[in-house]
Tab-separated table of C-alpha atoms and ligand atoms in Angstrom:
chain	number	residue	atom	x	y	z
V	736	MET	CA	23.081	46.214	106.722
V	737	GLN	CA	25.098	43.677	104.326
V	738	LYS	CA	22.326	42.666	101.798
V	739	LYS	CA	22.222	39.100	100.346
V	740	GLY	CA	22.269	40.479	96.320
V	741	VAL	CA	19.441	42.313	94.461
V	742	ILE	CA	15.997	41.613	93.593
V	743	LEU	CA	13.666	43.015	90.937
V	744	SER	CA	10.192	42.358	90.165
V	745	GLY	CA	7.281	44.113	88.669
V	746	MET	CA	3.475	44.312	88.039
V	747	ARG	CA	1.570	45.803	85.565
V	748	PRO	CA	-0.844	48.724	87.069
V	749	THR	CA	-3.830	47.036	85.990
V	750	GLY	CA	-6.104	48.285	89.366
V	751	ARG	CA	-6.882	47.596	92.870
V	752	LEU	CA	-4.906	44.678	94.177
V	753	GLN	CA	-6.412	41.435	94.777
V	754	LEU	CA	-6.215	38.786	97.816
V	755	GLY	CA	-4.337	36.369	95.548
V	756	ASN	CA	-1.989	39.589	94.595
V	757	LEU	CA	-1.263	39.811	98.365
V	758	LEU	CA	-0.624	35.944	99.014
V	759	GLY	CA	0.741	34.904	96.341
V	760	ALA	CA	3.292	37.964	95.763
V	761	LEU	CA	3.129	40.768	97.674
V	762	ASP	CA	3.385	39.014	101.501
V	763	ASN	CA	6.353	37.630	99.875
V	764	TRP	CA	8.290	41.022	98.694
V	765	VAL	CA	7.390	42.418	101.677
V	766	LYS	CA	9.662	39.982	103.372
V	767	LEU	CA	12.361	39.847	100.498
V	768	GLN	CA	13.118	43.600	101.149
V	769	GLU	CA	14.708	43.043	104.722
V	770	GLU	CA	17.200	40.957	102.999
V	771	TYR	CA	17.961	41.782	99.928
V	772	GLN	CA	18.301	45.305	98.031
V	773	CYS	CA	14.929	44.785	96.147
V	774	TYR	CA	13.457	46.872	92.916
V	775	PHE	CA	9.917	47.165	92.743
V	776	SER	CA	8.899	48.736	89.274
V	777	VAL	CA	5.281	49.412	88.524
V	778	VAL	CA	5.566	48.417	84.349
V	779	ASP	CA	3.179	51.256	82.504
V	780	TRP	CA	4.976	50.728	79.376
V	781	HIS	CA	4.256	47.180	79.604
V	782	ALA	CA	0.540	48.054	80.266
V	783	LEU	CA	0.580	49.677	77.319
V	784	THR	CA	1.726	47.074	75.023
V	785	THR	CA	-1.839	45.627	75.748
V	786	ASP	CA	-3.937	48.707	76.437
V	787	TYR	CA	-2.048	51.356	73.773
V	788	GLU	CA	-5.491	51.649	72.149
V	789	ASP	CA	-7.237	52.924	75.982
V	790	PRO	CA	-4.658	54.305	77.593
V	791	LYS	CA	-6.705	56.382	80.339
V	792	ARG	CA	-6.542	54.536	83.267
V	793	ILE	CA	-2.937	53.646	83.131
V	794	ARG	CA	-1.767	57.091	85.202
V	795	SER	CA	-3.942	56.322	87.938
V	796	ASN	CA	-3.452	52.860	88.164
V	797	VAL	CA	-0.064	53.293	88.862
V	798	GLN	CA	-0.905	55.727	92.199
V	799	GLU	CA	-3.446	52.897	92.742
V	800	MET	CA	-1.164	50.289	92.879
V	801	VAL	CA	1.745	51.599	95.194
V	802	VAL	CA	-0.854	52.738	97.215
V	803	ASP	CA	-1.489	49.057	97.797
V	804	TRP	CA	2.250	48.266	98.083
V	805	LEU	CA	2.653	50.481	100.599
V	806	SER	CA	-0.244	49.349	102.447
V	807	ALA	CA	0.882	45.594	102.468
V	808	GLY	CA	4.069	46.815	103.770
V	809	LEU	CA	6.492	47.455	101.194
V	810	ASP	CA	8.766	50.181	103.117
V	811	PRO	CA	10.375	52.820	100.731
V	812	GLU	CA	13.272	53.123	103.446
V	813	LYS	CA	14.244	49.513	102.525
V	814	CYS	CA	12.884	49.167	99.211
V	815	ILE	CA	12.898	51.169	96.024
V	816	ILE	CA	9.574	51.634	94.428
V	817	PHE	CA	9.820	53.071	91.112
V	818	LYS	CA	7.776	53.750	87.634
V	819	GLN	CA	8.973	52.152	84.991
V	820	SER	CA	8.469	54.810	82.204
V	821	GLU	CA	10.396	57.047	84.593
V	822	VAL	CA	13.692	55.700	83.776
V	823	LYS	CA	14.545	55.770	80.249
V	824	GLU	CA	17.309	53.404	80.371
V	825	HIS	CA	15.129	50.575	80.209
V	826	ALA	CA	14.103	51.863	76.792
V	827	GLU	CA	17.622	52.443	75.965
V	828	LEU	CA	18.510	48.449	76.856
V	829	HIS	CA	15.940	47.404	74.794
V	830	LEU	CA	16.553	48.431	72.154
V	831	LEU	CA	20.628	47.741	72.794
V	832	LEU	CA	19.704	43.864	73.252
V	833	SER	CA	16.693	44.186	70.741
V	834	MET	CA	19.507	44.072	68.352
V	835	LEU	CA	21.252	40.649	69.205
V	836	THR	CA	17.621	38.980	70.100
V	837	PRO	CA	16.818	36.226	67.382
V	838	LEU	CA	12.656	36.497	66.496
V	839	SER	CA	12.405	33.063	67.247
V	840	TRP	CA	13.176	33.507	71.058
V	841	LEU	CA	10.806	35.635	71.232
V	842	GLU	CA	7.917	34.258	68.323
V	843	ARG	CA	8.282	30.982	70.481
V	844	CYS	CA	7.727	32.019	73.595
V	845	PRO	CA	4.443	30.514	75.040
V	846	THR	CA	3.162	33.499	76.789
V	847	TYR	CA	3.318	35.303	73.513
V	848	LYS	CA	1.218	32.653	71.684
V	849	ASP	CA	-1.022	32.291	74.652
V	850	GLN	CA	-1.805	35.904	74.516
V	851	LEU	CA	-2.558	36.262	70.865
V	852	ILE	CA	-5.522	33.891	71.443
V	853	GLN	CA	-6.736	34.808	74.579
V	854	LEU	CA	-6.712	38.579	73.890
V	855	LYS	CA	-8.619	38.140	70.549
V	856	GLU	CA	-10.869	41.488	71.380
V	857	LYS	CA	-7.467	43.475	71.583
V	858	ASN	CA	-5.435	44.070	68.492
V	859	ILE	CA	-1.735	43.010	69.744
V	860	ALA	CA	0.595	41.800	67.142
V	861	THR	CA	2.584	44.262	66.944
V	862	TYR	CA	6.130	45.027	67.322
V	863	GLY	CA	5.391	46.133	70.867
V	864	PHE	CA	3.765	42.924	72.253
V	865	LEU	CA	6.306	40.750	70.467
V	866	GLY	CA	9.137	42.475	72.452
V	867	TYR	CA	7.003	42.612	75.882
V	868	PRO	CA	9.270	39.578	77.275
V	869	LEU	CA	12.498	41.195	76.052
V	870	LEU	CA	11.459	44.594	77.645
V	871	GLN	CA	11.115	42.559	80.840
V	872	ALA	CA	14.937	41.395	80.060
V	873	ALA	CA	15.948	45.234	80.456
V	874	ASP	CA	14.193	45.831	83.300
V	875	ILE	CA	16.060	43.015	85.143
V	876	LEU	CA	18.855	42.736	83.814
V	877	ILE	CA	19.694	46.631	83.682
V	878	TYR	CA	19.716	46.650	87.855
V	879	LYS	CA	21.822	43.129	87.330
V	880	ALA	CA	19.694	41.340	89.573
V	881	ASN	CA	20.006	37.610	91.012
V	882	ALA	CA	16.896	37.008	91.500
V	883	VAL	CA	13.057	37.484	90.175
V	884	PRO	CA	10.472	36.641	92.147
V	885	VAL	CA	7.301	35.396	90.320
V	886	GLY	CA	4.420	33.614	89.670
V	887	GLU	CA	4.779	30.555	87.798
V	888	ASP	CA	3.694	31.726	84.319
V	889	GLN	CA	6.714	34.479	84.115
V	890	ALA	CA	9.258	31.523	84.514
V	891	PRO	CA	9.827	31.431	80.617
V	892	HIS	CA	10.322	34.888	80.947
V	893	ILE	CA	12.859	34.776	83.479
V	894	GLU	CA	14.746	31.717	81.515
V	895	LEU	CA	14.988	33.981	78.303
V	896	THR	CA	16.583	36.785	80.330
V	897	ARG	CA	18.678	34.129	81.451
V	898	GLU	CA	19.885	33.637	77.525
V	899	ILE	CA	19.840	37.284	76.492
V	900	ALA	CA	22.588	37.657	79.238
V	901	ARG	CA	24.378	34.637	78.728
V	902	ARG	CA	24.286	36.269	74.948
V	903	PHE	CA	25.206	39.420	75.899
V	904	ASN	CA	28.251	37.980	77.836
V	905	HIS	CA	29.486	35.969	75.194
V	906	LEU	CA	29.333	38.503	72.299
V	907	TYR	CA	30.833	41.432	73.884
V	908	GLN	CA	31.889	41.167	77.925
V	909	GLU	CA	30.647	39.779	80.948
V	910	VAL	CA	28.055	42.357	82.640
V	911	PHE	CA	25.157	40.705	83.330
V	912	PRO	CA	24.551	38.243	85.796
V	913	GLU	CA	22.187	35.224	84.958
V	914	PRO	CA	19.137	35.921	87.450
V	915	LYS	CA	17.375	33.201	89.444
V	916	THR	CA	13.995	32.571	89.565
V	917	LEU	CA	12.175	32.895	92.345
V	918	LEU	CA	9.280	30.907	92.072
V	919	ASN	CA	6.319	32.560	94.438
V	920	VAL	CA	4.434	30.049	97.003
V	921	VAL	CA	1.061	29.980	95.791
V	922	LYS	CA	-1.592	29.350	98.550
V	923	LEU	CA	-4.467	28.017	96.864
V	924	LEU	CA	-7.642	30.501	96.844
V	925	PRO	CA	-10.672	29.794	95.575
V	926	GLY	CA	-12.614	32.831	93.648
V	927	ILE	CA	-15.876	33.240	96.272
V	928	ASP	CA	-18.081	31.016	94.389
V	929	GLY	CA	-15.576	28.408	94.116
V	930	ARG	CA	-14.226	28.879	91.049
V	931	LYS	CA	-10.522	29.992	90.199
V	932	MET	CA	-10.346	33.651	91.729
V	933	SER	CA	-10.328	35.658	88.510
V	934	LYS	CA	-11.100	39.179	87.790
V	935	SER	CA	-12.972	38.268	84.699
V	936	TYR	CA	-15.340	36.417	86.763
V	937	GLY	CA	-16.320	39.253	89.415
V	938	ASN	CA	-15.540	36.627	92.053
V	939	THR	CA	-12.500	38.286	93.947
V	940	ILE	CA	-12.034	40.218	97.213
V	941	HIS	CA	-9.642	43.324	97.042
V	942	MET	CA	-6.597	42.807	99.721
V	943	SER	CA	-7.321	46.138	100.673
V	944	ALA	CA	-11.399	45.898	101.163
V	945	SER	CA	-13.211	47.091	104.344
V	946	PRO	CA	-14.566	44.898	107.127
V	947	GLU	CA	-18.060	45.849	105.471
V	948	GLU	CA	-16.449	44.556	102.256
V	949	ILE	CA	-15.514	41.430	103.885
V	950	LYS	CA	-18.009	40.580	105.449
V	951	ASN	CA	-20.416	40.852	102.608
V	952	LYS	CA	-18.324	38.683	100.005
V	953	VAL	CA	-18.066	35.716	102.870
V	954	LYS	CA	-22.056	35.892	103.033
V	955	LEU	CA	-22.031	35.286	99.220
V	956	MET	CA	-19.627	32.741	99.271
V	957	VAL	CA	-20.800	28.818	98.108
V	958	THR	CA	-20.467	26.230	101.150
V	959	ASP	CA	-21.142	22.351	100.621
V	960	PRO	CA	-24.086	22.522	98.229
V	961	GLN	CA	-25.350	19.340	99.604
V	962	ARG	CA	-25.802	20.826	102.804
V	963	ILE	CA	-29.631	22.049	102.784
V	964	ARG	CA	-30.247	21.988	106.716
V	965	LYS	CA	-28.009	23.803	109.481
V	966	ASP	CA	-27.334	19.685	111.379
V	967	ASP	CA	-27.187	17.968	107.716
V	968	PRO	CA	-23.320	16.574	108.026
V	969	GLY	CA	-20.883	18.927	105.760
V	970	ASP	CA	-18.176	18.312	103.676
V	971	PRO	CA	-15.661	21.590	104.720
V	972	GLU	CA	-13.132	20.155	101.712
V	973	VAL	CA	-15.587	21.482	98.880
V	974	CYS	CA	-16.556	24.467	100.742
V	975	THR	CA	-15.002	27.900	99.997
V	976	VAL	CA	-15.415	29.438	103.513
V	977	TYR	CA	-13.303	26.482	105.106
V	978	ALA	CA	-10.291	27.129	102.434
V	979	PHE	CA	-10.671	30.470	103.700
V	980	HIS	CA	-10.439	29.209	107.255
V	981	LYS	CA	-7.070	27.662	106.130
V	982	ILE	CA	-5.806	30.642	105.230
V	983	PHE	CA	-7.138	33.400	107.994
V	984	ASN	CA	-7.839	30.860	110.450
V	985	LEU	CA	-5.736	28.163	111.308
V	986	GLU	CA	-5.749	27.822	114.763
V	987	GLU	CA	-9.318	26.930	114.678
V	988	ILE	CA	-8.854	24.889	111.728
V	989	GLU	CA	-9.624	21.463	112.984
V	990	ASP	CA	-12.227	22.770	115.211
V	991	ILE	CA	-14.431	23.809	112.406
V	992	GLY	CA	-13.684	21.240	110.271
V	993	GLU	CA	-15.184	18.518	112.986
V	994	VAL	CA	-18.349	20.722	113.714
V	995	CYS	CA	-18.792	20.962	110.369
V	996	ARG	CA	-18.811	17.324	109.430
V	997	LYS	CA	-21.125	16.588	112.902
V	998	GLY	CA	-23.321	18.983	111.440
V	999	ALA	CA	-22.580	20.794	114.989
V	1000	ILE	CA	-22.378	24.380	113.470
V	1001	GLY	CA	-24.423	26.260	110.895
V	1002	CYS	CA	-22.886	27.898	107.625
V	1003	VAL	CA	-24.324	31.013	108.952
V	1004	GLN	CA	-22.431	31.154	112.416
V	1005	CYS	CA	-18.898	29.448	110.387
V	1006	LYS	CA	-19.032	32.628	108.023
V	1007	LYS	CA	-19.247	34.901	110.903
V	1008	MET	CA	-16.411	33.526	112.470
V	1009	LEU	CA	-14.634	33.462	109.243
V	1010	ALA	CA	-15.795	37.516	108.140
V	1011	GLU	CA	-14.751	38.265	112.092
V	1012	LYS	CA	-11.138	36.786	111.577
V	1013	LYS	CA	-10.412	37.990	108.044
V	1014	ALA	CA	-11.427	41.451	108.770
V	1015	GLU	CA	-9.114	41.484	111.723
V	1016	GLN	CA	-6.033	40.608	109.819
V	1017	LEU	CA	-6.891	42.662	106.452
V	1018	LEU	CA	-7.926	45.483	109.133
V	1019	PRO	CA	-4.042	47.257	108.985
V	1020	ILE	CA	-3.997	47.256	105.285
V	1021	TYR	CA	-7.707	48.720	104.669
V	1022	GLU	CA	-6.281	51.150	107.297
V	1023	LYS	CA	-2.868	52.258	106.114
V	1024	ARG	CA	-5.015	52.596	102.308
V	1025	GLN	CA	-7.322	54.883	103.718
V	1026	GLU	CA	-4.311	56.841	105.113
V	1027	LEU	CA	-2.326	56.978	102.105
V	1028	LEU	CA	-5.433	58.165	99.884
V	1029	LYS	CA	-5.326	61.313	101.796
V	1030	LYS	CA	-1.797	62.175	100.709
V	1031	PRO	CA	-1.130	61.734	97.239
V	1032	GLU	CA	1.693	64.117	97.136
V	1033	TYR	CA	3.330	61.956	99.588
V	1034	ILE	CA	2.736	58.797	96.619
V	1035	GLN	CA	4.937	61.070	94.420
V	1036	GLU	CA	7.438	61.982	96.319
V	1037	ILE	CA	8.184	57.877	96.485
V	1038	LEU	CA	8.432	57.707	93.143
V	1039	ASP	CA	10.431	60.669	92.447
V	1040	GLN	CA	12.613	59.062	95.087
V	1041	GLY	CA	12.242	55.436	93.229
V	1042	ARG	CA	13.434	57.453	90.166
V	1043	VAL	CA	16.722	58.747	91.177
V	1044	LYS	CA	17.862	55.832	93.033
V	1045	ALA	CA	16.561	53.180	90.405
V	1046	GLY	CA	18.037	55.815	87.724
V	1047	GLN	CA	21.631	56.345	89.108
V	1048	LYS	CA	21.935	52.427	88.943
V	1049	ALA	CA	20.922	52.076	85.846
V	1050	LYS	CA	22.730	54.478	84.386
V	1051	GLU	CA	25.736	52.667	85.787
V	1052	THR	CA	24.732	49.917	83.621
V	1053	MET	CA	24.365	51.803	80.776
V	1054	GLN	CA	27.883	53.048	80.740
V	1055	GLU	CA	29.254	49.595	80.406
V	1056	VAL	CA	26.601	48.211	78.114
V	1057	ARG	CA	27.631	50.787	75.527
V	1058	GLU	CA	31.310	50.347	76.508
V	1059	ALA	CA	30.795	47.070	75.699
V	1060	MET	CA	29.126	47.241	72.584
V	1061	MET	CA	31.310	49.961	71.590
V	1062	LEU	CA	28.920	52.833	71.206
T	1472	LIG	N1	5.469	40.489	83.029
T	1472	LIG	C1	5.070	40.534	84.543
T	1472	LIG	C2	3.783	39.919	84.882
T	1472	LIG	O1	2.873	40.605	83.774
T	1472	LIG	C3	5.380	42.171	84.948
T	1472	LIG	C4	7.357	42.286	84.807
T	1472	LIG	C5	7.637	43.515	84.012
T	1472	LIG	C6	7.872	41.876	85.633
T	1472	LIG	N2	8.670	43.082	83.909
T	1472	LIG	C7	9.340	42.629	84.890
T	1472	LIG	C8	8.177	40.836	86.450
T	1472	LIG	C9	10.419	42.543	85.556
T	1472	LIG	C10	8.959	40.316	87.006
T	1472	LIG	C11	10.462	41.302	86.594
T	1472	LIG	O2	3.641	39.517	85.848
T	1473	SF4	FE1	-18.730	25.271	105.066
T	1473	SF4	FE2	-18.436	26.239	107.697
T	1473	SF4	FE3	-21.031	25.570	106.058
T	1473	SF4	FE4	-18.743	23.770	107.096
T	1473	SF4	S1	-20.247	24.522	108.209
T	1473	SF4	S2	-19.796	23.544	104.894
T	1473	SF4	S3	-16.908	24.266	106.645
T	1473	SF4	S4	-19.394	27.201	105.703
């Protein structure tokens, strides 16, 4: 099939993925692999920019992440899945691009300033961390990607990538297309305590949770705090359980809202319904994961294949880049 263009995206290997990663990014990737030539990279060098003092989990997190990607439906027959540090050309392009990147472009990057403040406990006043977005630009440009699906927080990095591409093309020759930002559609998903879903609050749910884990997490979800007895009228719009019904049980959403407002359903019952729907929909992911965990050599095979395929394209681009820069 003729593909519509090239897409690249990446994730830092941070451990098991959460439901938010599935709904916010992976579901989207799974669709994109049908129509575009997609490259999906586990960016372990990027992980090292913040975790260089304690890198011991990075390697196992890479395996873990590939397992989650495949469980969510990425298909190595349709897309290229690879580990960033295994395609060394990214490092060469990063170096060459660093020659033409004004320091101020990196220093003024909002994510840079932000992280310096937020990650106070880590010493990231390093050369590597300042270059984080440039390494990302190299990831993207080396495949001549036309579009990059990311969350809103990453938009400044894609903007920087376009600026770098423009500068390179202007200084030497037209080598790089300017990649578009494909913003992920965010479905609002609160944490189980009703706050923003975040690992640091410990209120998340793994996307590959077992039916048992799902049931337990749903039990812990906060509901309408004004509702004390089960026939008190409730307000579903302030309820975390209801927010999840909107995603996993859309066909019953109106009925549930109505019986909740009338006080005609108890929260225990309502949670039970949610847990069932959710477990049912996430079961294929859970099962796929269990199956993949038994075959670490298969994961390795996929990464080997990815390294070769991505490497091919990266090598081609680097030839052009070296030529353009008269090396
Ligand atoms: N910086 C991205 C993030 O934290 C990860 C990333 C690295 C990336 N290289 C990329 C995303 C290239 C898209 C394209 O989410
Ligand atoms: Fe939330 Fe359902 Fe209880 Fe209403 S009945 S408050 S929607 S859990």
